[in-house]
Coordinates of C-alpha atoms and ligand atoms in Angstrom, one line a residue:
X517 CA -7.6 -22.1 29.7
X518 CA -10.9 -23.3 31.2
X519 CA -11.7 -27.0 31.6
X520 CA -13.7 -28.4 28.8
X521 CA -12.1 -26.0 26.2
X522 CA -9.2 -28.4 25.5
X523 CA -8.9 -29.6 22.0
X524 CA -7.6 -33.0 20.8
X525 CA -4.6 -33.6 18.6
X526 CA -5.5 -34.3 15.0
X527 CA -5.6 -37.8 13.7
X528 CA -3.4 -38.6 10.7
X529 CA -6.5 -38.5 8.6
X530 CA -7.5 -35.0 9.9
X531 CA -3.9 -33.8 9.2
X532 CA -4.2 -34.9 5.6
X533 CA -7.5 -33.2 5.3
X534 CA -6.1 -29.9 6.6
X535 CA -3.1 -30.1 4.3
X536 CA -5.2 -30.8 1.2
X537 CA -7.7 -28.1 1.9
X538 CA -4.9 -25.5 2.3
X539 CA -2.6 -26.8 -0.4
X540 CA -5.1 -25.8 -3.2
X541 CA -5.6 -22.3 -1.8
X542 CA -1.9 -21.8 -1.3
X543 CA -0.9 -23.0 -4.7
X544 CA -3.3 -20.5 -6.3
X545 CA -2.5 -17.5 -4.2
X546 CA -0.3 -14.8 -5.7
X547 CA -0.6 -12.1 -3.0
X548 CA 2.1 -12.3 -0.4
X549 CA -0.1 -11.0 2.4
X550 CA -2.8 -13.5 1.7
X551 CA -0.2 -16.3 1.6
X552 CA 1.2 -15.4 5.0
X553 CA -2.3 -15.4 6.4
X554 CA -3.2 -18.8 4.8
X555 CA 0.1 -20.4 5.9
X556 CA -0.4 -19.1 9.5
X557 CA -3.9 -20.6 9.5
X558 CA -2.7 -23.9 8.2
X559 CA 0.0 -24.1 10.8
X560 CA -2.4 -23.3 13.6
X561 CA -4.9 -25.9 12.5
X562 CA -2.2 -28.6 12.0
X563 CA -0.7 -28.5 15.4
X564 CA -3.7 -27.2 17.4
X565 CA -2.1 -24.0 18.4
X566 CA -4.0 -20.9 19.6
X567 CA -2.0 -18.6 17.3
X568 CA 0.4 -19.1 14.5
X569 CA 2.5 -16.4 12.7
X570 CA 4.6 -16.6 9.6
X571 CA 7.5 -14.1 10.0
X572 CA 9.5 -12.9 7.0
X573 CA 12.9 -11.2 7.1
X574 CA 13.2 -7.7 5.7
X575 CA 17.0 -7.4 5.2
X576 CA 16.8 -3.7 4.1
X577 CA 15.3 -2.6 7.4
X578 CA 16.7 -5.3 9.7
X579 CA 13.2 -6.3 10.7
X580 CA 10.8 -9.2 10.8
X581 CA 7.4 -8.5 9.4
X582 CA 4.1 -10.3 9.0
X583 CA 0.5 -9.8 8.2
X584 CA -2.1 -11.3 10.5
X585 CA -5.3 -10.3 9.0
X586 CA -6.7 -8.8 5.8
X587 CA -7.0 -5.0 6.1
X588 CA -4.8 -4.8 9.1
X589 CA -1.4 -3.1 8.8
X590 CA 1.8 -5.1 8.7
X591 CA 3.4 -6.0 12.0
X592 CA 7.1 -5.3 12.3
X593 CA 9.6 -6.2 15.0
X594 CA 13.4 -5.8 15.2
X595 CA 15.2 -8.7 13.4
X596 CA 17.0 -10.0 16.5
X597 CA 14.4 -9.6 19.2
X598 CA 12.8 -12.3 21.2
X599 CA 12.5 -16.0 20.6
X600 CA 11.9 -15.6 16.9
X601 CA 15.0 -13.4 16.5
X602 CA 17.0 -16.0 18.4
X603 CA 15.8 -18.9 16.4
X604 CA 16.6 -17.1 13.1
X605 CA 20.0 -15.9 14.1
X606 CA 21.0 -19.3 15.2
X607 CA 19.1 -21.2 12.6
X608 CA 17.7 -23.3 15.3
X609 CA 14.1 -24.6 16.0
X610 CA 12.8 -23.9 19.5
X611 CA 10.2 -25.6 21.7
X612 CA 9.6 -23.7 24.9
X613 CA 7.1 -24.9 27.4
X614 CA 6.8 -21.6 29.3
X615 CA 8.0 -18.5 27.7
X616 CA 8.1 -16.6 31.0
X617 CA 10.8 -18.9 32.2
X618 CA 13.0 -18.0 29.2
X619 CA 15.1 -14.9 29.3
X620 CA 15.1 -14.6 25.5
X621 CA 11.3 -14.1 25.5
X622 CA 10.2 -10.5 24.9
X623 CA 7.4 -9.8 27.4
X624 CA 6.7 -6.4 25.9
X625 CA 4.4 -7.8 23.3
X626 CA 2.1 -9.5 25.8
X627 CA 2.2 -6.4 27.9
X628 CA 0.9 -4.3 25.0
X629 CA -1.7 -6.8 23.8
X630 CA -2.9 -8.3 27.1
X631 CA -2.4 -11.8 25.6
X632 CA -0.8 -14.5 27.8
X633 CA 1.9 -16.4 26.0
X634 CA 2.9 -19.8 27.5
X635 CA 4.1 -22.5 25.1
X636 CA 6.0 -21.3 22.1
X637 CA 7.4 -23.1 19.1
X638 CA 9.6 -21.4 16.5
X639 CA 10.8 -23.0 13.2
X640 CA 13.1 -21.0 10.9
X641 CA 12.7 -21.9 7.2
X642 CA 14.9 -21.5 4.2
X643 CA 14.6 -20.7 0.5
X644 CA 16.0 -22.9 -2.3
X645 CA 19.5 -21.6 -1.8
X646 CA 19.5 -22.5 1.9
X647 CA 19.2 -18.9 3.0
X648 CA 16.9 -18.3 6.0
X649 CA 13.7 -16.5 4.8
X650 CA 11.8 -16.2 8.1
X651 CA 10.2 -18.3 10.8
X652 CA 7.0 -20.0 11.7
X653 CA 6.0 -19.2 15.2
X654 CA 3.2 -21.0 17.1
X655 CA 1.9 -19.9 20.4
X656 CA -0.1 -21.8 23.1
X657 CA -1.0 -25.4 22.5
X658 CA -4.7 -26.0 23.0
X659 CA -4.6 -29.6 24.2
X660 CA -4.6 -30.8 27.8
X661 CA -0.8 -31.1 27.9
X662 CA -0.5 -27.5 26.7
X663 CA 3.0 -28.0 25.3
X664 CA 4.3 -28.4 21.8
X665 CA 5.8 -31.8 20.8
X666 CA 8.6 -33.1 18.6
X667 CA 5.8 -34.3 16.3
X668 CA 4.3 -30.8 16.1
X669 CA 7.7 -29.6 15.0
X670 CA 8.0 -32.2 12.3
X671 CA 4.5 -31.2 11.0
X672 CA 5.2 -27.5 11.0
X673 CA 8.6 -28.0 9.4
X674 CA 7.0 -30.0 6.6
X675 CA 4.4 -27.3 6.1
X676 CA 7.1 -24.6 6.0
X677 CA 9.2 -26.4 3.5
X678 CA 6.2 -27.0 1.3
X679 CA 5.1 -23.4 1.4
X680 CA 8.5 -21.8 1.0
X681 CA 8.3 -22.1 -2.8
X682 CA 5.1 -20.2 -3.1
X683 CA 6.4 -17.7 -0.7
X684 CA 9.5 -17.1 -2.7
X685 CA 7.6 -16.5 -5.9
X686 CA 5.3 -14.1 -4.1
X687 CA 8.2 -12.2 -2.6
X688 CA 9.9 -11.8 -5.9
X689 CA 6.6 -10.5 -7.4
X690 CA 6.2 -8.0 -4.6
X691 CA 9.8 -6.9 -4.9
X692 CA 9.3 -6.1 -8.5
X693 CA 6.1 -4.2 -7.8
X694 CA 7.7 -2.2 -5.0
X695 CA 10.6 -1.3 -7.2
X696 CA 8.2 -0.1 -9.9
X697 CA 6.4 2.0 -7.4
X698 CA 9.6 3.6 -6.1
X699 CA 10.9 4.4 -9.6
X700 CA 7.5 6.0 -10.4
X701 CA 7.5 8.1 -7.3
X702 CA 11.0 9.3 -8.0
X703 CA 10.1 10.3 -11.5
X704 CA 7.0 12.1 -10.2
X705 CA 9.2 14.1 -7.8
X706 CA 11.5 15.1 -10.6
X707 CA 8.5 16.3 -12.6
X708 CA 7.2 18.3 -9.7
X709 CA 10.6 19.8 -8.8
X710 CA 10.7 21.2 -12.3
X711 CA 7.7 23.3 -11.6
X712 CA 9.0 24.2 -8.1
X713 CA 6.4 22.2 -6.3
X714 CA 7.4 20.1 -3.4
X715 CA 7.5 16.4 -2.7
X716 CA 4.6 17.0 -0.3
X717 CA 2.4 18.0 -3.2
X718 CA 3.2 14.7 -4.8
X719 CA 2.3 12.9 -1.5
X720 CA -0.9 14.8 -1.0
X721 CA -2.2 14.3 -4.5
X722 CA -1.4 10.6 -4.1
X723 CA -3.4 10.3 -0.8
X724 CA -6.3 12.5 -2.0
X725 CA -6.6 10.3 -5.1
X726 CA -6.4 7.1 -3.1
X727 CA -9.1 8.2 -0.6
X728 CA -11.4 9.4 -3.4
X729 CA -11.0 6.2 -5.3
X730 CA -12.0 4.1 -2.3
X731 CA -15.0 6.3 -1.5
X732 CA -16.1 6.1 -5.1
X733 CA -16.1 2.3 -4.8
X734 CA -13.0 1.3 -6.7
X735 CA -11.3 -1.9 -5.3
X736 CA -8.4 -1.6 -2.9
X737 CA -6.1 -2.8 -5.7
X738 CA -7.3 -0.2 -8.2
X739 CA -7.1 2.5 -5.5
X740 CA -3.6 1.5 -4.8
X741 CA -2.6 1.7 -8.5
X742 CA -4.0 5.2 -8.6
X743 CA -2.2 6.2 -5.4
X744 CA 1.1 5.3 -7.2
X745 CA 0.4 6.9 -10.6
X746 CA -1.6 10.0 -9.8
X747 CA 1.5 12.0 -8.7
X748 CA 2.9 11.5 -12.2
X749 CA 0.2 13.6 -13.8
X750 CA 2.6 16.5 -14.5
X751 CA 5.6 14.6 -15.5
X752 CA 5.4 16.2 -19.0
X753 CA 6.3 19.5 -17.4
X754 CA 10.0 18.3 -17.6
X755 CA 9.9 19.4 -21.2
X756 CA 8.4 22.8 -20.6
X757 CA 10.9 25.7 -20.5
X758 CA 11.6 27.4 -17.1
X759 CA 10.8 30.8 -18.6
X760 CA 7.2 29.7 -19.1
X761 CA 6.8 27.4 -16.1
X762 CA 8.3 29.9 -13.6
X763 CA 6.7 33.1 -15.0
X764 CA 5.4 35.0 -12.1
X765 CA 2.6 36.7 -14.0
X766 CA -0.3 35.7 -16.2
X767 CA 0.6 33.5 -19.2
X768 CA 0.1 34.7 -22.8
X769 CA -2.0 32.6 -25.0
X770 CA 1.1 31.1 -26.7
X771 CA 2.7 30.4 -23.4
X772 CA -0.4 28.6 -22.2
X773 CA -0.4 26.5 -25.4
X774 CA 3.1 25.4 -24.6
X775 CA 2.1 24.5 -21.1
X776 CA -0.9 22.5 -22.3
X777 CA 1.5 20.2 -24.2
X778 CA 2.6 18.7 -20.9
X779 CA -0.4 16.4 -21.1
X780 CA 0.6 14.9 -24.5
X781 CA 4.3 14.9 -23.6
X782 CA 3.6 13.0 -20.4
X783 CA 1.4 10.5 -22.3
X784 CA 4.2 9.9 -24.8
X785 CA 6.8 9.5 -22.1
X786 CA 4.8 6.9 -20.2
X787 CA 2.9 4.9 -22.7
X788 CA 5.9 3.2 -24.3
X789 CA 5.6 0.4 -21.7
X790 CA 2.9 -2.2 -21.6
X791 CA 3.2 -2.5 -17.8
X792 CA -0.1 -1.9 -16.0
X793 CA 1.2 0.8 -13.7
X794 CA 2.9 2.8 -16.5
X795 CA -0.2 2.5 -18.7
X796 CA -2.3 3.9 -15.9
X797 CA 0.2 6.6 -15.4
X798 CA 0.1 7.5 -19.1
X799 CA -3.7 7.8 -19.0
X800 CA -3.6 10.1 -16.0
X801 CA -0.9 12.3 -17.5
X802 CA -2.8 12.5 -20.7
X803 CA -6.3 13.2 -19.3
X804 CA -5.9 15.1 -16.0
X805 CA -6.8 18.4 -17.6
X806 CA -9.9 17.1 -19.5
X807 CA -13.1 18.5 -18.1
X808 CA -16.5 16.8 -17.5
X809 CA -18.2 19.3 -19.8
X810 CA -15.7 18.6 -22.7
X811 CA -14.0 22.0 -22.5
X812 CA -10.7 20.8 -21.2
X813 CA -7.5 19.8 -23.0
X814 CA -5.7 18.2 -24.9
X815 CA -8.6 16.5 -26.7
X816 CA -11.8 17.9 -25.2
X817 CA -13.2 14.5 -24.3
X818 CA -16.2 14.6 -21.9
X819 CA -18.0 12.7 -19.1
X820 CA -17.1 9.1 -18.6
X821 CA -15.0 9.1 -21.7
X822 CA -12.5 10.6 -19.3
X823 CA -10.9 7.7 -17.4
X824 CA -12.0 7.5 -13.8
X825 CA -8.3 7.7 -12.7
X826 CA -8.0 11.1 -14.5
X827 CA -11.4 12.4 -13.2
X828 CA -10.2 11.6 -9.7
X829 CA -6.7 13.1 -10.2
X830 CA -8.2 16.3 -11.6
X831 CA -10.0 17.0 -8.3
X832 CA -7.0 16.0 -6.2
X833 CA -4.6 18.1 -8.3
X834 CA -6.7 21.2 -8.4
X835 CA -7.6 21.0 -4.8
X836 CA -3.9 20.9 -3.9
X837 CA -2.9 23.5 -6.5
X838 CA -5.4 26.0 -5.2
X839 CA -4.5 25.4 -1.6
X840 CA -0.9 25.9 -2.3
X841 CA 1.2 29.0 -3.3
X842 CA 2.5 29.0 -6.8
X843 CA 4.9 31.3 -8.6
X844 CA 1.9 32.8 -10.3
X845 CA -0.7 32.8 -7.5
X846 CA -1.2 32.8 -3.7
X847 CA -2.7 30.0 -1.7
X848 CA -6.5 30.1 -1.6
X849 CA -8.6 30.0 1.5
X850 CA -10.6 26.8 1.9
X851 CA -14.0 28.6 1.5
X852 CA -12.9 30.0 -1.8
X853 CA -11.8 26.6 -3.0
X854 CA -15.1 25.0 -2.0
X855 CA -17.0 27.8 -3.7
X856 CA -15.1 27.1 -6.9
X857 CA -15.7 23.4 -6.5
X858 CA -19.5 23.9 -6.2
X859 CA -19.5 26.0 -9.3
X860 CA -17.4 23.6 -11.3
X861 CA -19.3 20.4 -10.2
X862 CA -20.7 19.1 -13.5
X863 CA -18.6 21.6 -15.4
X864 CA -14.9 20.9 -14.8
X865 CA -15.5 18.0 -12.4
X866 CA -17.4 14.8 -12.4
X867 CA -20.5 15.7 -10.2
X868 CA -20.7 12.3 -8.5
X869 CA -17.0 12.5 -7.5
X870 CA -17.5 16.1 -6.3
X871 CA -20.4 15.1 -4.1
X872 CA -18.2 12.3 -2.6
X873 CA -15.4 14.8 -2.0
X874 CA -17.8 17.3 -0.3
X875 CA -19.4 14.6 1.9
X876 CA -16.0 13.4 3.1
X877 CA -14.2 16.8 3.3
X878 CA -13.1 16.1 6.9
X879 CA -11.0 13.2 5.8
X880 CA -9.4 15.1 2.9
X881 CA -8.5 17.9 5.3
X882 CA -6.9 15.4 7.6
X883 CA -4.6 14.4 4.8
X884 CA -3.8 18.0 4.0
X885 CA -2.9 18.7 7.6
X886 CA -0.8 15.6 7.9
X887 CA 1.4 16.8 5.0
X888 CA 2.0 20.5 5.6
X889 CA 5.1 22.4 4.4
X890 CA 7.5 23.6 7.1
X891 CA 9.5 26.6 6.2
Ligands
LIG1940 P1 -0.8 23.8 -11.6 O1 -0.2 25.0 -11.0 O2 -0.4 22.5 -11.0 O3 -2.3 23.9 -11.6 C1 -3.2 22.8 -11.9 C2 -4.6 23.2 -12.1 O4 -5.1 23.8 -11.0 C3 -4.7 24.2 -13.2 O5 -4.7 23.7 -14.5 C4 -6.1 24.8 -12.8 O6 -7.1 23.9 -13.3 C5 -6.1 24.8 -11.3 N1 -5.6 26.1 -10.8 C6 -4.4 26.4 -10.4 N2 -4.3 27.7 -10.0 C7 -5.6 28.2 -10.3 C8 -6.2 29.5 -10.1 O7 -5.5 30.5 -9.6 N3 -7.5 29.7 -10.5 C9 -8.2 28.6 -11.0 N4 -9.5 28.9 -11.4 N5 -7.7 27.4 -11.2 C10 -6.4 27.2 -10.8 P2 -4.4 24.7 -15.7 O8 -5.1 26.0 -15.6 O9 -4.7 23.9 -17.0 O10 -2.9 25.0 -15.6 C11 -1.9 23.9 -15.9 C12 -0.6 24.4 -15.4 O11 -0.2 25.5 -16.2 C13 -0.5 24.8 -14.0 O12 -0.4 23.7 -13.1 C14 0.7 25.7 -14.0 O13 1.9 25.0 -14.0 C15 0.6 26.4 -15.3 N6 -0.1 27.7 -15.2 C16 -1.4 27.9 -15.3 N7 -1.7 29.3 -15.2 C17 -0.5 29.9 -15.0 C18 0.0 31.2 -14.9 O14 -0.8 32.2 -14.8 N8 1.3 31.5 -14.7 C19 2.2 30.4 -14.7 N9 3.5 30.7 -14.5 N10 1.8 29.1 -14.9 C20 0.5 28.9 -15.1
LIG1941 C1 -0.1 -8.0 -1.5 O1 0.8 -7.9 -0.8 O2 -1.2 -8.4 -1.2 C2 -0.1 -7.4 -2.9 C3 1.3 -7.5 -3.5 C4 1.7 -8.9 -3.8 O3 1.2 -9.5 -4.9 O4 2.4 -9.6 -3.1
LIG1942 C1 -4.2 6.0 -23.5 O1 -3.6 6.7 -22.6 O2 -3.6 5.8 -24.6 C2 -5.5 5.5 -23.4 C3 -6.5 6.6 -23.1 C4 -6.3 7.8 -23.9 O3 -6.4 7.8 -25.1 O4 -5.8 8.9 -23.3
LIG1943 FE1 -1.1 19.3 -15.3
LIG1944 FE1 0.4 18.9 -9.9

């Protein structure tokens, strides 16, 4: 640190101001990621640290994880590594003046990031039942002394215990959402396995839909909802007899009528629940074979009467169906698929979405190539 860049400890008044300004934001924040970032910022400001990180324990994966900035992926480290791992396993707060003199310190992270860690403080924190949930970690004190003090520890401990309640609520909320997503994905795979399609089809349709949703301008949250529900579009096929679904040749008119019912069946299976995700899944199952020009099924609705999620899924599904082998058809070459897409823009498909798809074809092909079948 250069001379003149040193900062001063906060006065009691400034400390109060920091706490008040963050308390309101933290109390109103439901997103776990956002909370972790807010609490880290609050900790950093309170004790004049260069960096502060709020680590949470992931028991399932034996890891610690955190989120340091919006839009950046989660960071994960092994549960028992380094100073944080030590503090958590011993339920012991640590104040270290020079990490490089401490054998528990994991130098790999500095090596990777080029950052230079010196002073470190780690404070484990607990939930209401006294179980350790994670730890606050502060790195490098920005005052002249350049070391953390007992008073810093008290301040950060206070901040941690204050914030633990909000964190617990957000974790529970996230746990429920993740469980919903897993159940939905499992159901989607069952639907696809009935029609002898692979889990990779499910994965690709999810990723194509997500990308197209973002490019179209839907919010990150909406795109994420679609990523989860788009693979469910064919769940109604569970009710279609094998003899029809697995017929190798062309379908008769009656047989195709039977197949078409997978849209209404999927809708009925899914729309029993008022939950947001399942409602969205119901709409996609219902409407994914509707066409922009109104000549699709089951209802023949047209244009923007077709939900945006279904208009997007239609493109993702057909792109993948054409590129894949089916019992009734061979895989198509890319050029042939693109020719059909150009012809069907404004007919089968929303022309605005089709333009976006074509303009970003490279990115869609990257997704395809990242999820190829291996025989
Ligand atoms: P799928 O195999 O998942 O296909 C989804 C959609 O991709 C189809 O919806 C269609 O829009 C498009 N698609 C797939 N293959 C072709 C193709 O060779 N040419 C063209 N122009 N489009 C294609 P669609 O037509 O409503 O079919 C819905 C589902 O009905 C299909 O899902 C598949 O499970 C079944 N199906 C359709 N045609 C046949 C067939 O000839 N034989 C059998 N056994 N099943 C069929
Ligand atoms: C998020 O992590 O930002 C969304 C899920 C949640 O509400 O925690
Ligand atoms: C619903 O799925 O019930 C809403 C949209 C639709 O009628 O398909
Ligand atoms: Fe379908
Ligand atoms: Fe499909």
